[in-house]
Structure formats: structure tokens, C-alpha cells
CSV table of C-alpha atoms in Angstrom, one decimal:
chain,number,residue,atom,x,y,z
A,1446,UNK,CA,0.0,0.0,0.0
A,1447,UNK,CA,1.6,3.4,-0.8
A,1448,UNK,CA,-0.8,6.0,0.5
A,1449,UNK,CA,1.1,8.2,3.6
A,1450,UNK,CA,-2.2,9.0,5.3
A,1451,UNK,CA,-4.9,6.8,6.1
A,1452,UNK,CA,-7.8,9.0,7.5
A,1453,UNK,CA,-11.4,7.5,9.3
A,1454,UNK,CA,-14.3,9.6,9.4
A,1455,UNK,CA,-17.2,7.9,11.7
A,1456,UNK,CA,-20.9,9.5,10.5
A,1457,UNK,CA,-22.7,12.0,12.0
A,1458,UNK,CA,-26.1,10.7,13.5
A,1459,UNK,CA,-28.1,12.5,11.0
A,1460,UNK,CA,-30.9,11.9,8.3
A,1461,UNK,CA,-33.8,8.9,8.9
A,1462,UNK,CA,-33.7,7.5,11.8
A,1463,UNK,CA,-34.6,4.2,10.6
A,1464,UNK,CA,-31.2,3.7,9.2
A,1465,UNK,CA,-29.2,3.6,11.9
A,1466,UNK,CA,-28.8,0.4,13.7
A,1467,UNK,CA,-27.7,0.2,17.0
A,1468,UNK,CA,-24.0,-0.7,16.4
A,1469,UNK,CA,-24.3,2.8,14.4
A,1470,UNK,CA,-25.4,4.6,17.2
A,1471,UNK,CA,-22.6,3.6,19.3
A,1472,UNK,CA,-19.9,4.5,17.0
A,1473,UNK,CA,-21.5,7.9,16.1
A,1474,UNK,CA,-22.7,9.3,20.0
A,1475,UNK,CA,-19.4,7.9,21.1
A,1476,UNK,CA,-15.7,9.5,21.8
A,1477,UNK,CA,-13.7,8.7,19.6
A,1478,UNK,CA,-12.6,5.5,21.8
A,1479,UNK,CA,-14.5,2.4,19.6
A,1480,UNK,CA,-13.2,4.3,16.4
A,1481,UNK,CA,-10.1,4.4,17.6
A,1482,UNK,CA,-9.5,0.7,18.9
A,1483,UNK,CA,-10.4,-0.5,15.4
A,1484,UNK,CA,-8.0,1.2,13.3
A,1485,UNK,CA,-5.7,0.2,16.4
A,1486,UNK,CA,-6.7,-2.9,15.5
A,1487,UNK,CA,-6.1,-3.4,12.3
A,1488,UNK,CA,-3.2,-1.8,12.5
A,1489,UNK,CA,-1.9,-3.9,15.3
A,1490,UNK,CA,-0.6,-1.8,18.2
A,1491,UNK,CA,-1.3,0.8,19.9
A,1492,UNK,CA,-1.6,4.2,18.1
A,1493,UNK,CA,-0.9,6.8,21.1
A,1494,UNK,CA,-2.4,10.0,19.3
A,1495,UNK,CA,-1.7,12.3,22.4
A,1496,UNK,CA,1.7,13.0,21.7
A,1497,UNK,CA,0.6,15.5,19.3
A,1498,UNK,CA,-3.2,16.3,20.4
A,1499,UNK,CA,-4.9,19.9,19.1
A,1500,UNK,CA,-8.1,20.2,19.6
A,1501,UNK,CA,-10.6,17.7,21.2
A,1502,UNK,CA,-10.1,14.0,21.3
A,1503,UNK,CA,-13.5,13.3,21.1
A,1504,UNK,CA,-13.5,15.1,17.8
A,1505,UNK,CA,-10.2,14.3,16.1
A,1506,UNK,CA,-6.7,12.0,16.7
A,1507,UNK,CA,-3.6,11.6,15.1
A,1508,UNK,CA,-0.3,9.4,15.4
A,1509,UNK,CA,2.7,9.3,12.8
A,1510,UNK,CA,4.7,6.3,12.3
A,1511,UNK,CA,5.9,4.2,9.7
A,1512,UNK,CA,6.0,0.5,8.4
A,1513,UNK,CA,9.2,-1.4,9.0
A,1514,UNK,CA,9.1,-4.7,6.7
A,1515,UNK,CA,7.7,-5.9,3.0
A,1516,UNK,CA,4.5,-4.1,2.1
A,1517,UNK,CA,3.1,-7.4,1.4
A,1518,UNK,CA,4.0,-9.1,5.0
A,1519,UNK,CA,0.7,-9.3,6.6
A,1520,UNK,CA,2.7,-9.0,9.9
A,1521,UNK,CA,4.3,-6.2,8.8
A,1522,UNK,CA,5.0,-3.7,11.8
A,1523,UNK,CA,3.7,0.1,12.5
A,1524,UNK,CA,6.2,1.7,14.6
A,1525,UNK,CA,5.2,5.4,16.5
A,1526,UNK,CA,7.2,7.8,15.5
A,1527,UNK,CA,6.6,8.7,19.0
A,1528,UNK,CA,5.5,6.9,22.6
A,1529,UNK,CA,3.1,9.1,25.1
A,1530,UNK,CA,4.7,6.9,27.7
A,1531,UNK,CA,8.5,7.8,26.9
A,1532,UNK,CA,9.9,10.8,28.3
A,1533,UNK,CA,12.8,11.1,26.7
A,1534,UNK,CA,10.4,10.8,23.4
A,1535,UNK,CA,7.9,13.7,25.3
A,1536,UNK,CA,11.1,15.4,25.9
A,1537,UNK,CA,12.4,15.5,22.2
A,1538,UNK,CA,8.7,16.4,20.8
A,1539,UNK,CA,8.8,19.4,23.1
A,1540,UNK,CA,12.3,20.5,21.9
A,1541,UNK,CA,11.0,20.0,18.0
A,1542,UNK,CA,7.9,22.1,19.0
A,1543,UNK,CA,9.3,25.3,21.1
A,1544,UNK,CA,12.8,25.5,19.2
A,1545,UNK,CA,12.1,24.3,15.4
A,1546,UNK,CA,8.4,25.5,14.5
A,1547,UNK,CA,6.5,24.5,11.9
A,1548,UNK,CA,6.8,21.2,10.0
A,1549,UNK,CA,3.7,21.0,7.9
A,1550,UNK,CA,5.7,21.1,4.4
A,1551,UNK,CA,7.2,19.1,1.5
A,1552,UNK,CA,9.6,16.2,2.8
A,1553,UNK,CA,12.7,17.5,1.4
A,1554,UNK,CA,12.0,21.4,2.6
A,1555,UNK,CA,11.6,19.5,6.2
A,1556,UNK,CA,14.6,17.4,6.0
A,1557,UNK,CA,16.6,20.7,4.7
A,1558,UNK,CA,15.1,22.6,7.6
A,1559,UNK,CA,16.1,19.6,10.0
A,1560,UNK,CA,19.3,19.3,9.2
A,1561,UNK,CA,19.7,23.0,9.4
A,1562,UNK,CA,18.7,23.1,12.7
A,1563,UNK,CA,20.4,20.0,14.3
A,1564,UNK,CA,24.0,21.7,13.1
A,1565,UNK,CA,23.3,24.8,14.9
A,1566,UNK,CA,21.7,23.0,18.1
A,1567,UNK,CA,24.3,20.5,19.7
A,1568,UNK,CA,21.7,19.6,22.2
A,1569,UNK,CA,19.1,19.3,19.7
A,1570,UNK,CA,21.2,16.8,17.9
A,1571,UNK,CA,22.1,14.7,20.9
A,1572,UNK,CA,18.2,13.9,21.4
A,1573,UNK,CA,17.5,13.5,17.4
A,1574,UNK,CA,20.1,11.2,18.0
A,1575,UNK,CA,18.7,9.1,21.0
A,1576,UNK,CA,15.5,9.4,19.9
A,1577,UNK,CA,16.4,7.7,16.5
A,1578,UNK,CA,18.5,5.3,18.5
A,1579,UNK,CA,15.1,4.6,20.4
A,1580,UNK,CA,13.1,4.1,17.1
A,1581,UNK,CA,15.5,1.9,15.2
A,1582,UNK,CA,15.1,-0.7,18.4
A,1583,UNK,CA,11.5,0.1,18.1
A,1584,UNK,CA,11.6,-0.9,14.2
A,1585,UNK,CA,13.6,-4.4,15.7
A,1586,UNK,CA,17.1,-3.4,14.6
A,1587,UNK,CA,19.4,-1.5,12.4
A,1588,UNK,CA,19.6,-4.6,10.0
A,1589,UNK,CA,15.5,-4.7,9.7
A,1590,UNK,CA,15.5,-1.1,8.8
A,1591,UNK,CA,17.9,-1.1,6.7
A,1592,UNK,CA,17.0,-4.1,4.7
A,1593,UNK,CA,12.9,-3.0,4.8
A,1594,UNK,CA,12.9,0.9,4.9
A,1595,UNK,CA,10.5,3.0,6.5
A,1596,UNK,CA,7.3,3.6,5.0
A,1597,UNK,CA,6.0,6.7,7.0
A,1598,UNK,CA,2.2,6.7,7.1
A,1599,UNK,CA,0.1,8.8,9.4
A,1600,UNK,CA,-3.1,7.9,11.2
A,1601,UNK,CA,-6.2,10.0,11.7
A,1602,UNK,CA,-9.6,9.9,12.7
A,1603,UNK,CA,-12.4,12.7,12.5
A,1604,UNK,CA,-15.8,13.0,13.7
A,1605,UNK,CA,-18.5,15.2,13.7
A,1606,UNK,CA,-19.3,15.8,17.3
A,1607,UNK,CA,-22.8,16.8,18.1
A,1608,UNK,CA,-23.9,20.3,19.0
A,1609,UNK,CA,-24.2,19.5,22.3
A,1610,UNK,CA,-20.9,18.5,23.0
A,1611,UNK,CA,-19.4,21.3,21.4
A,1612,UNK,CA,-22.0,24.2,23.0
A,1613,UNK,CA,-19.2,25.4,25.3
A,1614,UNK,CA,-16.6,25.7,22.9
A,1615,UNK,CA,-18.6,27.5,20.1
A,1616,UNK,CA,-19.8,29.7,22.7
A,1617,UNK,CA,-16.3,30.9,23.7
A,1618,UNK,CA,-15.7,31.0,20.2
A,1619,UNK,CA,-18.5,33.3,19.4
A,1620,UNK,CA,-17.9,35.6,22.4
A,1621,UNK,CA,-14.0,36.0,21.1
A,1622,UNK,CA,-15.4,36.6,17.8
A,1623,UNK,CA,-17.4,39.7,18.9
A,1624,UNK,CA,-14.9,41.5,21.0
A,1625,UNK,CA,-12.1,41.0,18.1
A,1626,UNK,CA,-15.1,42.5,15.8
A,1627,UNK,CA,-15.9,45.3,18.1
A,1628,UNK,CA,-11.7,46.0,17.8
A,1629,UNK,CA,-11.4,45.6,14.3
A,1630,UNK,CA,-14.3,48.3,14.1
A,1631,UNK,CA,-13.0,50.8,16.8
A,1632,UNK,CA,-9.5,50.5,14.7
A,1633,UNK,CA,-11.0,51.1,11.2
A,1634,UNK,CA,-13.1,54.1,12.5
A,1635,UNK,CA,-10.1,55.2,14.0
A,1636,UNK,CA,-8.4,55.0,11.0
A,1637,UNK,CA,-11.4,56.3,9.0
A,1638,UNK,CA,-11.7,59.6,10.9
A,1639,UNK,CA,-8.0,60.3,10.8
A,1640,UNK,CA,-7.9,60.3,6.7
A,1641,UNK,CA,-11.2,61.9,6.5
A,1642,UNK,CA,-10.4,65.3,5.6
A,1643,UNK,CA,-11.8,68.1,7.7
């Protein structure tokens, strides 16, 4: 399989009643946690989505790995990039988020941008360093993954969440929205009166 991101989307409970079964139900008033055991599932292991979390759980998850073995071995492995329950991995994540920045881009911009950044950050290569150490023992060896490769893929899961659920949220959103509105307006009348010519 070559696709790099495999994405679920449970459905919303919504249209004629009569066509959701039970089983339905569950998946779609649920957390996220049924949804989420499956593709763990059928994966085989556990996918810990927290070490990179935005937003609600309930609503949407995420964990970035790759396979380690022939893409058509059955048994072949998906290793976590990273493990919620390492702190050295928490560690490392933390040091990629508050001193490197932003790493939604093409793979060879990224590596560029690694590499840049580990030269001018000893400390920052030391951990790149143990934390690869820790994923190549993860993968079951240097000789697997160099024989096999990595094939990075990334795991997500979206739902729609019912209104409900979200009331507080869209609330707070809404009542940041106003007061940035009622800014935005004092600024441009401001602005307004001070080219107006008198």
C-alpha cells in the first residue's frame, strides 16, 4: 500500500432514523474510543495519538509512524514515530515544537530545515540522536530497517461531534469573535476619521 495518510471519518447521526442500527449509534454518539480501537486494531498496536493532540479527542486523533518490513508481509510492523509513555520521546517532541516551529511542508524542505537546525543546536542533535537510536530498536534493529525501509504513514480519525458536545466551545468562540469584531471596528473608524479630511 503506498498511501502516507490513512484518515477515518465515523458519520454524524443525522438523516432517517430508521437507518441507523444500533451498532451505528454507538460509533457515532461515542468518543472517539471504539473508532479508535479498530484502526488500532487493524493496524496492530497501539496508536498513542496524544503525543501531538490539538483540539478535542472526542473530535479528532492523530499518530505518525511508519512500516518497517515488506509491504506485502501481513505482519508487517507500525512503529510510532513517537510513545506518550517515553519521556525522553515527550522530551524530544517538546524541543521539536518550542525551538524548530513549523513542520507542515514538503519532505525534502523539512529534512533541509532539520538538518539546518540540528547543526546549529548540539543539544538538539544529541536527542535527534537518542531518539532515533530509540526508534531503530523500536523498528527491531538497524539490520530490519535497513534491509525493509521505512514507510512513513500517518493515522487520523475525524468525527463530527454533536452540538451539544461542542455548546461550550462554540460559545467561547463566538464571544471571542465579537470582541475581536468590536476592535477591528473601533480600529478602522479610528483609522477612518483620521484620513477623513476636515
Amino acid at each position: 500500500m503506498n498511501f502516507r495518510m490513512l484518515s477515518f471519518q465515523p458519520a454524524a447521526l443525522q438523516g432517517d432514523p430508521s437507518r441507523w442500527t444500533e451498532s451505528n449509534r454507538e460509533v457515532a454518539q461515542g468518543d472517539g474510543d471504539l473508532v479508535w480501537r479498530k484502526i488500532e486494531e487493524g493496524v496492530g498496536c497501539r496508536l498513542p495519538y496524544s503525543v501531538f493532540q490539538m483540539g478535542d479527542e472526542r473530535c479528532n486523533r492523530t499518530c505518525f509512524g511508519a512500516f518497517v518490513g515488506r509491504s506485502d508481509d501481513e505482519d508487517c510492523p507500525f512503529v510510532p514515530f513517537f510513545l506518550d509513555n517515553s519521556d525522553p520521546d515527550l522530551r524530544f517532541r517538546d524541543k521539536l515544537i518550542n525551538d524548530f516551529g513549523n513542520i507542515v511542508m514538503p519532505p525534502e524542505f523539512l529534512a533541509i530545515k532539520i538538518f539546518r537546525f540540528l547543526l546549529t543546536d548540539i543539544s538538539g542533535m544529541l536527542q535527534a540522536a537518542c531518539w532515533f537510536l530509540r526508534f531503530i530498536q523500536r523498528a527491531g534493529g538497524i539490520v530490519r530497517l535497513v534491509h525493509f525501509g521505512a514507510r512513513p504513514v500517518t493515522f487520523v480519525m475525524h468525527r463530527f461531534m454533536d452540538a451539544s458536545l461542542v455548546n461550550t466551545a462554540w460559545n467561547l468562540i463566538n464571544q471571542v469573535g465579537r470582541k475581536l469584531l468590536r476592535r477591528w471596528r473601533g480600529f478602522l473608524l479610528a483609522r477612518t476619521v483620521w484620513l477623513t479630511p476636515s
